[in-house]
Structure formats: C-alpha cells, structure tokens
PDB file of C-alpha atoms in Angstrom:
ATOM      1  CA  MET B   1      56.085 -84.706  -7.778  1.00  0.00           C
ATOM      2  CA  ALA B   2      59.632 -85.105  -9.100  1.00  0.00           C
ATOM      3  CA  LYS B   3      58.286 -86.803 -12.209  1.00  0.00           C
ATOM      4  CA  GLN B   4      55.995 -83.840 -12.893  1.00  0.00           C
ATOM      5  CA  SER B   5      58.895 -81.419 -12.417  1.00  0.00           C
ATOM      6  CA  ARG B   6      61.047 -83.258 -14.955  1.00  0.00           C
ATOM      7  CA  LYS B   7      58.187 -83.282 -17.418  1.00  0.00           C
ATOM      8  CA  ASN B   8      57.827 -79.491 -17.252  1.00  0.00           C
ATOM      9  CA  THR B   9      61.523 -78.639 -17.297  1.00  0.00           C
ATOM     10  CA  ALA B  10      62.517 -76.384 -20.192  1.00  0.00           C
ATOM     11  CA  ARG B  11      65.876 -74.805 -21.036  1.00  0.00           C
ATOM     12  CA  VAL B  12      65.251 -71.310 -22.389  1.00  0.00           C
ATOM     13  CA  GLY B  13      67.869 -69.177 -24.169  1.00  0.00           C
ATOM     14  CA  MET B  14      67.733 -65.375 -24.314  1.00  0.00           C
ATOM     15  CA  VAL B  15      69.916 -62.550 -25.600  1.00  0.00           C
ATOM     16  CA  SER B  16      70.600 -59.661 -23.210  1.00  0.00           C
ATOM     17  CA  PHE B  17      71.342 -56.952 -25.790  1.00  0.00           C
ATOM     18  CA  LEU B  18      69.660 -53.602 -25.260  1.00  0.00           C
ATOM     19  CA  ASN B  19      67.153 -54.331 -28.011  1.00  0.00           C
ATOM     20  CA  THR B  20      65.864 -57.404 -26.125  1.00  0.00           C
ATOM     21  CA  ALA B  21      65.431 -55.551 -22.820  1.00  0.00           C
ATOM     22  CA  PRO B  22      61.601 -55.304 -22.917  1.00  0.00           C
ATOM     23  CA  VAL B  23      61.349 -59.105 -22.897  1.00  0.00           C
ATOM     24  CA  TYR B  24      64.561 -60.096 -21.129  1.00  0.00           C
ATOM     25  CA  GLU B  25      64.386 -57.686 -18.203  1.00  0.00           C
ATOM     26  CA  THR B  26      60.662 -58.299 -17.657  1.00  0.00           C
ATOM     27  CA  TRP B  27      61.205 -62.069 -17.709  1.00  0.00           C
ATOM     28  CA  ARG B  28      63.996 -61.837 -15.151  1.00  0.00           C
ATOM     29  CA  ARG B  29      61.854 -59.660 -12.888  1.00  0.00           C
ATOM     30  CA  THR B  30      58.492 -61.403 -13.124  1.00  0.00           C
ATOM     31  CA  VAL B  31      58.869 -65.052 -14.150  1.00  0.00           C
ATOM     32  CA  ASN B  32      59.375 -67.348 -11.169  1.00  0.00           C
ATOM     33  CA  GLU B  33      59.139 -70.877 -12.548  1.00  0.00           C
ATOM     34  CA  PRO B  34      62.028 -73.019 -11.249  1.00  0.00           C
ATOM     35  CA  ALA B  35      61.485 -75.621 -13.982  1.00  0.00           C
ATOM     36  CA  TRP B  36      62.232 -73.044 -16.699  1.00  0.00           C
ATOM     37  CA  LEU B  37      66.002 -72.700 -16.764  1.00  0.00           C
ATOM     38  CA  LEU B  38      67.255 -69.454 -18.299  1.00  0.00           C
ATOM     39  CA  ARG B  39      70.522 -69.252 -20.265  1.00  0.00           C
ATOM     40  CA  GLU B  40      71.790 -65.876 -21.508  1.00  0.00           C
ATOM     41  CA  ALA B  41      74.265 -65.650 -24.408  1.00  0.00           C
ATOM     42  CA  PRO B  42      74.915 -63.835 -27.724  1.00  0.00           C
ATOM     43  CA  PRO B  43      72.821 -64.965 -30.713  1.00  0.00           C
ATOM     44  CA  THR B  44      75.439 -67.215 -32.317  1.00  0.00           C
ATOM     45  CA  VAL B  45      76.028 -69.050 -29.027  1.00  0.00           C
ATOM     46  CA  LEU B  46      72.299 -69.626 -28.572  1.00  0.00           C
ATOM     47  CA  ASN B  47      72.128 -70.864 -32.168  1.00  0.00           C
ATOM     48  CA  HIS B  48      74.708 -73.566 -31.431  1.00  0.00           C
ATOM     49  CA  LEU B  49      73.178 -74.529 -28.087  1.00  0.00           C
ATOM     50  CA  LEU B  50      69.717 -74.924 -29.587  1.00  0.00           C
ATOM     51  CA  TYR B  51      71.034 -76.876 -32.553  1.00  0.00           C
ATOM     52  CA  ARG B  52      72.973 -79.257 -30.287  1.00  0.00           C
ATOM     53  CA  GLY B  53      69.963 -79.838 -28.052  1.00  0.00           C
ATOM     54  CA  GLU B  54      71.451 -78.028 -25.058  1.00  0.00           C
ATOM     55  CA  LEU B  55      68.484 -75.647 -25.134  1.00  0.00           C
ATOM     56  CA  ASP B  56      64.835 -76.429 -25.849  1.00  0.00           C
ATOM     57  CA  LEU B  57      63.689 -73.047 -27.129  1.00  0.00           C
ATOM     58  CA  ALA B  58      65.504 -69.776 -27.617  1.00  0.00           C
ATOM     59  CA  MET B  59      65.756 -66.441 -29.340  1.00  0.00           C
ATOM     60  CA  VAL B  60      68.034 -67.234 -32.272  1.00  0.00           C
ATOM     61  CA  SER B  61      69.252 -65.651 -35.486  1.00  0.00           C
ATOM     62  CA  SER B  62      66.631 -66.005 -38.213  1.00  0.00           C
ATOM     63  CA  HIS B  63      69.429 -67.495 -40.335  1.00  0.00           C
ATOM     64  CA  GLU B  64      69.696 -70.397 -37.859  1.00  0.00           C
ATOM     65  CA  TYR B  65      66.085 -71.405 -38.492  1.00  0.00           C
ATOM     66  CA  ALA B  66      66.662 -71.289 -42.249  1.00  0.00           C
ATOM     67  CA  LEU B  67      69.822 -73.371 -41.919  1.00  0.00           C
ATOM     68  CA  HIS B  68      68.117 -76.217 -40.035  1.00  0.00           C
ATOM     69  CA  PRO B  69      64.369 -75.909 -40.687  1.00  0.00           C
ATOM     70  CA  GLU B  70      63.751 -79.601 -39.976  1.00  0.00           C
ATOM     71  CA  LYS B  71      64.828 -79.077 -36.354  1.00  0.00           C
ATOM     72  CA  TYR B  72      62.689 -76.070 -35.401  1.00  0.00           C
ATOM     73  CA  ARG B  73      59.346 -74.356 -35.328  1.00  0.00           C
ATOM     74  CA  ILE B  74      58.793 -70.608 -34.964  1.00  0.00           C
ATOM     75  CA  LEU B  75      56.792 -69.130 -32.070  1.00  0.00           C
ATOM     76  CA  ALA B  76      54.161 -66.780 -33.462  1.00  0.00           C
ATOM     77  CA  ASP B  77      53.924 -63.074 -32.624  1.00  0.00           C
ATOM     78  CA  LEU B  78      57.554 -62.680 -31.497  1.00  0.00           C
ATOM     79  CA  SER B  79      60.660 -61.435 -33.311  1.00  0.00           C
ATOM     80  CA  ILE B  80      63.325 -58.750 -33.387  1.00  0.00           C
ATOM     81  CA  SER B  81      62.525 -56.809 -36.546  1.00  0.00           C
ATOM     82  CA  ALA B  82      62.728 -53.381 -38.111  1.00  0.00           C
ATOM     83  CA  THR B  83      60.915 -51.548 -40.869  1.00  0.00           C
ATOM     84  CA  GLY B  84      63.624 -49.168 -41.953  1.00  0.00           C
ATOM     85  CA  ALA B  85      66.525 -48.250 -39.683  1.00  0.00           C
ATOM     86  CA  VAL B  86      67.126 -50.583 -36.739  1.00  0.00           C
ATOM     87  CA  GLY B  87      69.843 -48.490 -35.117  1.00  0.00           C
ATOM     88  CA  SER B  88      72.032 -51.357 -33.882  1.00  0.00           C
ATOM     89  CA  VAL B  89      73.142 -53.331 -36.951  1.00  0.00           C
ATOM     90  CA  PHE B  90      75.673 -51.233 -38.838  1.00  0.00           C
ATOM     91  CA  LEU B  91      78.358 -51.517 -41.451  1.00  0.00           C
ATOM     92  CA  PHE B  92      80.929 -48.957 -40.317  1.00  0.00           C
ATOM     93  CA  ALA B  93      83.363 -47.923 -43.043  1.00  0.00           C
ATOM     94  CA  ARG B  94      86.387 -45.753 -43.672  1.00  0.00           C
ATOM     95  CA  ARG B  95      85.185 -44.972 -47.185  1.00  0.00           C
ATOM     96  CA  PRO B  96      81.818 -44.925 -49.001  1.00  0.00           C
ATOM     97  CA  LEU B  97      80.030 -48.257 -49.402  1.00  0.00           C
ATOM     98  CA  THR B  98      80.268 -48.109 -53.193  1.00  0.00           C
ATOM     99  CA  GLU B  99      84.067 -47.978 -52.884  1.00  0.00           C
ATOM    100  CA  LEU B 100      84.398 -51.201 -50.890  1.00  0.00           C
ATOM    101  CA  ASN B 101      85.140 -53.477 -53.840  1.00  0.00           C
ATOM    102  CA  ASN B 102      88.047 -55.766 -52.850  1.00  0.00           C
ATOM    103  CA  ALA B 103      88.140 -54.044 -49.441  1.00  0.00           C
ATOM    104  CA  LEU B 104      88.663 -55.998 -46.220  1.00  0.00           C
ATOM    105  CA  VAL B 105      85.385 -56.206 -44.309  1.00  0.00           C
ATOM    106  CA  LEU B 106      85.481 -57.482 -40.729  1.00  0.00           C
ATOM    107  CA  LEU B 107      82.408 -59.552 -39.828  1.00  0.00           C
ATOM    108  CA  SER B 108      80.947 -59.861 -36.363  1.00  0.00           C
ATOM    109  CA  SER B 109      81.103 -63.389 -34.963  1.00  0.00           C
ATOM    110  CA  ARG B 110      77.971 -62.720 -32.914  1.00  0.00           C
ATOM    111  CA  SER B 111      75.198 -62.935 -35.523  1.00  0.00           C
ATOM    112  CA  GLN B 112      74.706 -65.307 -38.459  1.00  0.00           C
ATOM    113  CA  THR B 113      71.811 -63.269 -39.812  1.00  0.00           C
ATOM    114  CA  SER B 114      73.634 -59.945 -40.039  1.00  0.00           C
ATOM    115  CA  VAL B 115      76.629 -61.579 -41.702  1.00  0.00           C
ATOM    116  CA  SER B 116      74.397 -63.015 -44.421  1.00  0.00           C
ATOM    117  CA  LEU B 117      72.541 -59.726 -44.775  1.00  0.00           C
ATOM    118  CA  VAL B 118      75.684 -57.646 -45.262  1.00  0.00           C
ATOM    119  CA  LYS B 119      76.941 -60.107 -47.884  1.00  0.00           C
ATOM    120  CA  ILE B 120      73.624 -59.917 -49.763  1.00  0.00           C
ATOM    121  CA  ILE B 121      73.761 -56.114 -49.669  1.00  0.00           C
ATOM    122  CA  LEU B 122      77.385 -55.834 -50.789  1.00  0.00           C
ATOM    123  CA  GLU B 123      77.454 -58.662 -53.315  1.00  0.00           C
ATOM    124  CA  ASP B 124      73.904 -58.938 -54.686  1.00  0.00           C
ATOM    125  CA  LEU B 125      72.591 -55.387 -54.364  1.00  0.00           C
ATOM    126  CA  TYR B 126      75.788 -53.375 -54.970  1.00  0.00           C
ATOM    127  CA  ARG B 127      77.676 -55.964 -57.056  1.00  0.00           C
ATOM    128  CA  LEU B 128      80.845 -55.634 -54.982  1.00  0.00           C
ATOM    129  CA  GLU B 129      83.431 -58.307 -54.203  1.00  0.00           C
ATOM    130  CA  PRO B 130      84.878 -57.539 -50.770  1.00  0.00           C
ATOM    131  CA  ARG B 131      87.248 -59.724 -48.763  1.00  0.00           C
ATOM    132  CA  TYR B 132      85.973 -60.954 -45.417  1.00  0.00           C
ATOM    133  CA  GLU B 133      87.444 -61.838 -42.047  1.00  0.00           C
ATOM    134  CA  VAL B 134      85.578 -62.809 -38.896  1.00  0.00           C
ATOM    135  CA  ALA B 135      86.406 -60.745 -35.803  1.00  0.00           C
ATOM    136  CA  ASP B 136      85.390 -61.594 -32.246  1.00  0.00           C
ATOM    137  CA  MET B 137      85.946 -57.996 -31.171  1.00  0.00           C
ATOM    138  CA  VAL B 138      86.043 -54.816 -33.230  1.00  0.00           C
ATOM    139  CA  ASP B 139      89.579 -53.499 -33.661  1.00  0.00           C
ATOM    140  CA  GLU B 140      89.413 -49.728 -33.902  1.00  0.00           C
ATOM    141  CA  GLU B 141      93.036 -49.333 -34.952  1.00  0.00           C
ATOM    142  CA  GLU B 142      93.676 -47.750 -38.320  1.00  0.00           C
ATOM    143  CA  GLY B 143      94.245 -50.366 -40.998  1.00  0.00           C
ATOM    144  CA  ALA B 144      92.333 -53.127 -39.220  1.00  0.00           C
ATOM    145  CA  GLY B 145      89.833 -53.158 -42.063  1.00  0.00           C
ATOM    146  CA  GLU B 146      88.130 -50.806 -44.469  1.00  0.00           C
ATOM    147  CA  ALA B 147      84.763 -51.696 -42.956  1.00  0.00           C
ATOM    148  CA  VAL B 148      83.363 -53.606 -40.008  1.00  0.00           C
ATOM    149  CA  LEU B 149      79.993 -55.208 -39.370  1.00  0.00           C
ATOM    150  CA  SER B 150      78.909 -54.593 -35.793  1.00  0.00           C
ATOM    151  CA  ILE B 151      75.661 -55.496 -34.013  1.00  0.00           C
ATOM    152  CA  GLY B 152      73.872 -54.993 -30.723  1.00  0.00           C
ATOM    153  CA  ASP B 153      75.377 -53.035 -27.853  1.00  0.00           C
ATOM    154  CA  GLU B 154      78.816 -52.929 -29.503  1.00  0.00           C
ATOM    155  CA  ALA B 155      77.263 -51.226 -32.537  1.00  0.00           C
ATOM    156  CA  LEU B 156      75.532 -48.676 -30.318  1.00  0.00           C
ATOM    157  CA  PHE B 157      78.871 -47.925 -28.645  1.00  0.00           C
ATOM    158  CA  LEU B 158      80.698 -47.508 -31.969  1.00  0.00           C
ATOM    159  CA  ALA B 159      77.914 -45.314 -33.337  1.00  0.00           C
ATOM    160  CA  ALA B 160      78.203 -43.033 -30.307  1.00  0.00           C
ATOM    161  CA  ALA B 161      82.018 -42.993 -30.516  1.00  0.00           C
ATOM    162  CA  GLY B 162      82.026 -41.788 -34.135  1.00  0.00           C
ATOM    163  CA  THR B 163      85.186 -43.769 -34.920  1.00  0.00           C
ATOM    164  CA  TYR B 164      84.279 -44.441 -38.546  1.00  0.00           C
ATOM    165  CA  PRO B 165      83.355 -41.641 -40.980  1.00  0.00           C
ATOM    166  CA  TYR B 166      80.689 -43.737 -42.761  1.00  0.00           C
ATOM    167  CA  ARG B 167      77.876 -45.679 -41.121  1.00  0.00           C
ATOM    168  CA  TYR B 168      75.257 -47.784 -42.914  1.00  0.00           C
ATOM    169  CA  ASP B 169      72.182 -49.196 -41.198  1.00  0.00           C
ATOM    170  CA  LEU B 170      71.633 -52.581 -42.857  1.00  0.00           C
ATOM    171  CA  ALA B 171      67.905 -52.780 -42.113  1.00  0.00           C
ATOM    172  CA  ASP B 172      67.440 -49.343 -43.687  1.00  0.00           C
ATOM    173  CA  ILE B 173      69.256 -50.446 -46.849  1.00  0.00           C
ATOM    174  CA  TRP B 174      67.169 -53.647 -46.956  1.00  0.00           C
ATOM    175  CA  TYR B 175      63.922 -51.680 -46.628  1.00  0.00           C
ATOM    176  CA  GLY B 176      64.994 -49.222 -49.316  1.00  0.00           C
ATOM    177  CA  GLN B 177      65.686 -52.072 -51.734  1.00  0.00           C
ATOM    178  CA  THR B 178      62.748 -54.387 -50.912  1.00  0.00           C
ATOM    179  CA  GLY B 179      60.064 -52.268 -49.235  1.00  0.00           C
ATOM    180  CA  LEU B 180      59.844 -54.982 -46.560  1.00  0.00           C
ATOM    181  CA  PRO B 181      60.770 -55.234 -42.872  1.00  0.00           C
ATOM    182  CA  PHE B 182      63.828 -57.222 -41.912  1.00  0.00           C
ATOM    183  CA  VAL B 183      63.632 -59.933 -39.245  1.00  0.00           C
ATOM    184  CA  PHE B 184      66.895 -60.328 -37.359  1.00  0.00           C
ATOM    185  CA  ALA B 185      65.864 -62.850 -34.713  1.00  0.00           C
ATOM    186  CA  LEU B 186      63.095 -65.334 -34.007  1.00  0.00           C
ATOM    187  CA  TRP B 187      61.897 -67.415 -31.100  1.00  0.00           C
ATOM    188  CA  ALA B 188      62.408 -71.021 -32.155  1.00  0.00           C
ATOM    189  CA  VAL B 189      61.582 -74.286 -30.387  1.00  0.00           C
ATOM    190  CA  ARG B 190      63.140 -77.630 -31.162  1.00  0.00           C
ATOM    191  CA  GLU B 191      60.705 -79.855 -33.051  1.00  0.00           C
ATOM    192  CA  GLU B 192      61.280 -82.835 -30.761  1.00  0.00           C
ATOM    193  CA  PHE B 193      60.707 -80.747 -27.626  1.00  0.00           C
ATOM    194  CA  TYR B 194      57.492 -79.288 -29.020  1.00  0.00           C
ATOM    195  CA  ARG B 195      56.183 -82.757 -29.824  1.00  0.00           C
ATOM    196  CA  ALA B 196      57.125 -84.059 -26.372  1.00  0.00           C
ATOM    197  CA  GLN B 197      55.933 -81.069 -24.306  1.00  0.00           C
ATOM    198  CA  PRO B 198      53.438 -78.952 -26.260  1.00  0.00           C
ATOM    199  CA  ALA B 199      51.742 -77.675 -23.092  1.00  0.00           C
ATOM    200  CA  THR B 200      55.054 -76.428 -21.686  1.00  0.00           C
ATOM    201  CA  VAL B 201      55.870 -74.692 -24.955  1.00  0.00           C
ATOM    202  CA  GLN B 202      52.452 -73.039 -25.001  1.00  0.00           C
ATOM    203  CA  ALA B 203      52.888 -71.838 -21.405  1.00  0.00           C
ATOM    204  CA  ILE B 204      56.331 -70.343 -22.098  1.00  0.00           C
ATOM    205  CA  HIS B 205      55.044 -68.797 -25.314  1.00  0.00           C
ATOM    206  CA  ARG B 206      52.240 -67.061 -23.405  1.00  0.00           C
ATOM    207  CA  GLU B 207      54.689 -65.801 -20.791  1.00  0.00           C
ATOM    208  CA  LEU B 208      57.025 -64.409 -23.439  1.00  0.00           C
ATOM    209  CA  LYS B 209      54.171 -62.480 -25.012  1.00  0.00           C
ATOM    210  CA  ARG B 210      53.072 -61.195 -21.588  1.00  0.00           C
ATOM    211  CA  CYS B 211      56.637 -60.071 -20.826  1.00  0.00           C
ATOM    212  CA  LEU B 212      56.762 -58.259 -24.153  1.00  0.00           C
ATOM    213  CA  ARG B 213      53.468 -56.443 -23.530  1.00  0.00           C
ATOM    214  CA  GLU B 214      54.479 -55.380 -20.034  1.00  0.00           C
ATOM    215  CA  GLY B 215      57.974 -54.409 -21.123  1.00  0.00           C
ATOM    216  CA  LEU B 216      56.739 -52.200 -23.943  1.00  0.00           C
ATOM    217  CA  ASN B 217      54.270 -50.560 -21.563  1.00  0.00           C
ATOM    218  CA  ASP B 218      57.076 -49.777 -19.131  1.00  0.00           C
ATOM    219  CA  LEU B 219      59.869 -48.593 -21.417  1.00  0.00           C
ATOM    220  CA  SER B 220      60.749 -45.627 -19.222  1.00  0.00           C
ATOM    221  CA  ALA B 221      61.557 -47.832 -16.224  1.00  0.00           C
ATOM    222  CA  ILE B 222      63.448 -50.317 -18.392  1.00  0.00           C
ATOM    223  CA  CYS B 223      65.534 -47.546 -19.959  1.00  0.00           C
ATOM    224  CA  ARG B 224      66.426 -46.170 -16.530  1.00  0.00           C
ATOM    225  CA  GLN B 225      67.773 -49.618 -15.745  1.00  0.00           C
ATOM    226  CA  VAL B 226      69.608 -50.528 -18.963  1.00  0.00           C
ATOM    227  CA  ALA B 227      70.679 -47.254 -20.653  1.00  0.00           C
ATOM    228  CA  PRO B 228      73.752 -46.784 -18.383  1.00  0.00           C
ATOM    229  CA  ARG B 229      75.201 -50.065 -19.699  1.00  0.00           C
ATOM    230  CA  ILE B 230      75.939 -48.587 -23.149  1.00  0.00           C
ATOM    231  CA  PRO B 231      76.049 -45.773 -21.858  1.00  0.00           C
ATOM    232  CA  MET B 232      73.327 -43.691 -23.452  1.00  0.00           C
ATOM    233  CA  ALA B 233      70.723 -41.171 -22.343  1.00  0.00           C
ATOM    234  CA  GLU B 234      67.404 -42.557 -21.136  1.00  0.00           C
ATOM    235  CA  ASP B 235      65.381 -40.625 -23.712  1.00  0.00           C
ATOM    236  CA  GLU B 236      67.651 -41.886 -26.490  1.00  0.00           C
ATOM    237  CA  CYS B 237      67.220 -45.431 -25.198  1.00  0.00           C
ATOM    238  CA  ARG B 238      63.445 -45.031 -25.191  1.00  0.00           C
ATOM    239  CA  ARG B 239      63.416 -43.741 -28.784  1.00  0.00           C
ATOM    240  CA  TYR B 240      65.613 -46.643 -29.854  1.00  0.00           C
ATOM    241  CA  LEU B 241      63.454 -49.329 -28.208  1.00  0.00           C
ATOM    242  CA  ALA B 242      60.222 -47.677 -29.360  1.00  0.00           C
ATOM    243  CA  GLY B 243      61.488 -47.939 -32.941  1.00  0.00           C
ATOM    244  CA  MET B 244      62.082 -51.682 -32.711  1.00  0.00           C
ATOM    245  CA  GLN B 245      59.429 -54.205 -33.732  1.00  0.00           C
ATOM    246  CA  TYR B 246      58.865 -57.241 -31.555  1.00  0.00           C
ATOM    247  CA  ASP B 247      55.827 -58.828 -33.194  1.00  0.00           C
ATOM    248  CA  PHE B 248      55.779 -61.087 -36.256  1.00  0.00           C
ATOM    249  CA  ASN B 249      53.052 -59.752 -38.500  1.00  0.00           C
ATOM    250  CA  PRO B 250      52.351 -60.658 -42.158  1.00  0.00           C
ATOM    251  CA  ALA B 251      54.667 -57.930 -43.484  1.00  0.00           C
ATOM    252  CA  GLN B 252      57.524 -59.181 -41.321  1.00  0.00           C
ATOM    253  CA  GLN B 253      56.826 -62.745 -42.427  1.00  0.00           C
ATOM    254  CA  ALA B 254      56.977 -61.576 -46.053  1.00  0.00           C
ATOM    255  CA  GLY B 255      60.308 -59.880 -45.378  1.00  0.00           C
ATOM    256  CA  LEU B 256      61.658 -63.041 -43.781  1.00  0.00           C
ATOM    257  CA  GLU B 257      60.466 -65.130 -46.709  1.00  0.00           C
ATOM    258  CA  ARG B 258      62.236 -62.776 -49.145  1.00  0.00           C
ATOM    259  CA  PHE B 259      65.449 -63.081 -47.113  1.00  0.00           C
ATOM    260  CA  PHE B 260      65.183 -66.865 -46.996  1.00  0.00           C
ATOM    261  CA  GLN B 261      64.544 -67.038 -50.746  1.00  0.00           C
ATOM    262  CA  LEU B 262      67.746 -65.081 -51.360  1.00  0.00           C
ATOM    263  CA  LEU B 263      69.638 -67.412 -49.023  1.00  0.00           C
ATOM    264  CA  ILE B 264      68.247 -70.410 -50.925  1.00  0.00           C
ATOM    265  CA  GLU B 265      69.344 -68.882 -54.234  1.00  0.00           C
ATOM    266  CA  ARG B 266      72.818 -68.324 -52.772  1.00  0.00           C
ATOM    267  CA  CYS B 267      72.855 -71.999 -51.681  1.00  0.00           C
ATOM    268  CA  GLU B 268      73.393 -70.954 -48.080  1.00  0.00           C
ATOM    269  CA  VAL B 269      70.319 -72.747 -46.731  1.00  0.00           C
ATOM    270  CA  PRO B 270      68.144 -75.657 -47.926  1.00  0.00           C
ATOM    271  CA  PRO B 271      64.919 -75.082 -49.885  1.00  0.00           C
ATOM    272  CA  ALA B 272      63.007 -76.544 -46.921  1.00  0.00           C
ATOM    273  CA  ALA B 273      63.500 -73.190 -45.150  1.00  0.00           C
ATOM    274  CA  LEU B 274      60.227 -72.271 -46.870  1.00  0.00           C
ATOM    275  CA  PRO B 275      57.373 -72.333 -46.095  1.00  0.00           C
ATOM    276  CA  LEU B 276      57.721 -71.056 -42.535  1.00  0.00           C
ATOM    277  CA  LYS B 277      56.533 -73.371 -39.750  1.00  0.00           C
ATOM    278  CA  ILE B 278      54.773 -71.170 -37.193  1.00  0.00           C
ATOM    279  CA  ILE B 279      52.996 -72.306 -34.015  1.00  0.00           C
ATOM    280  CA  HIS B 280      50.546 -70.195 -32.019  1.00  0.00           C
ATOM    281  CA  ALA B 281      50.098 -69.866 -28.280  1.00  0.00           C
TER     282      ALA B 281
END
C-alpha cells in the first residue's frame, strides 16, 4: 500500500491570485487526494520550484516554459489568458507611455512573463529606452519611479486606489498590436515526471479541468468568498473573472507562439521554445 502511495504522489503548485480563484478555490474545496500535495506561491516562486524539481506540475509563467522547454510539457485546455484587456496586469505611470523614454520603470518581481511583455511593448512596439529596476513591493511615494509594472491582486488594489494618473493594460496593448490573445500563465508538468507517472498526470489534469468548469459555473459564490480580499464589490469581481480566459484554444496558442517568437528574436529564450509541446487529458 505504501509503495502505491509513493507512486501516485505529486507535488502541485498553484497561484492564489484573484484571477485563479475559479480553479484554486474549487480545488481546495473539492479535491481530497492526500497523495497530491498542494503548494501555493506567486508565479515566479512556482517557476523556480518547478525548475528545481521541488514541484512536479504547476501553474507557471508562460515565459518559464519558453526559457526551459526541454524540461516541461504543457497541459492542454488550461491557461490564464486574455483577448484584450485583462484588468490585472498594468503599467501605471506618472506621465504618458510615449514619454517614458529614459524613464525609471519599476518591474514586478512576481511574474517573468509580464516583465518580458512590458519590455517588448516599450522597446519593440514604442521604440523607447527606459531604465529598469526590480521591486518586490510597489513604492507609492513620489519619485520612486516614473512607471511601475504591477500584476495580480496588487494591480487590482493600485487600480482602485487611483495613485497613478496613467494606467495601461498590457494585454489590451498586445491585442491592439497583434490581434491575438495573450497567454500569461500555463499549466506545465516536468518532462521526467510525466514520463514516470503519466497516469497521475492525466488524473490531475482531469481534476484541474473539472475544477475550472465548476468554478466558472459558480462565479457568484466564489466572488462572495474572494472579493473582500482586494477589497472589491462582488459584481465587479464577477465581471473581472468572467472576462478572463482559462482555456487554451488555437487563437491563444497562436498568441503564445507570437510571444515566444519575439522572445527568441530578443535572445531571451532558446529556439526550442517552439513548437509547443502540449499533452491532452
């Protein structure tokens, strides 16, 4: 019996931002499999844990997959994406975006993907040359920076606070320039774990998709639970979550491929990031 338990053990990493609530909260409430060990952390932490082999599968920044494609496969039908505005990945600025040349831009330390995206937008799309610093926490004091990249719940808080006079939704800019969705996060499994325990991966994959379906069908209850954490009104929370995309359809795959191609051209990731390696439940 103990041997069987070890065989089925899996270390699963999840993000607990508001935008992951349909999956995360439903998993916590409904999944009761002692052999599946849940670890919650911000995206960049999960990236490092998965890369180091301290997790077996996890929701990670899409940039992490592109950076180490030989180590991972992508679980089909699951992502954190947006077609147009995402509402929680913003560049907040004290002056218009086009005036940020040589300006100090503070970068969130919590997401590899958003950092790369804002650099592509500023440098490649707008031909600007800002200066960058990484910030663990946003400093709202005057003079801390001309702009700040903020993601997740922190971005929702700053958007509600109205601290900065200019706010740019990065997914909206991406869509306006490319006509494609942007994929912020993926579910990735370590290649060696998938080869060793394909049945376990398939079972977890099916449960993740079930949690997503149930979570999206019960957004009102989820928003009653999680909206006070920001805080935000329940109806605003529902509109926000209803506007997110959690699948991984052909359009989203095309958007991810465009992003990865730009990263390859910028020499940020290896050419082996393409083609995508996707497994199905």
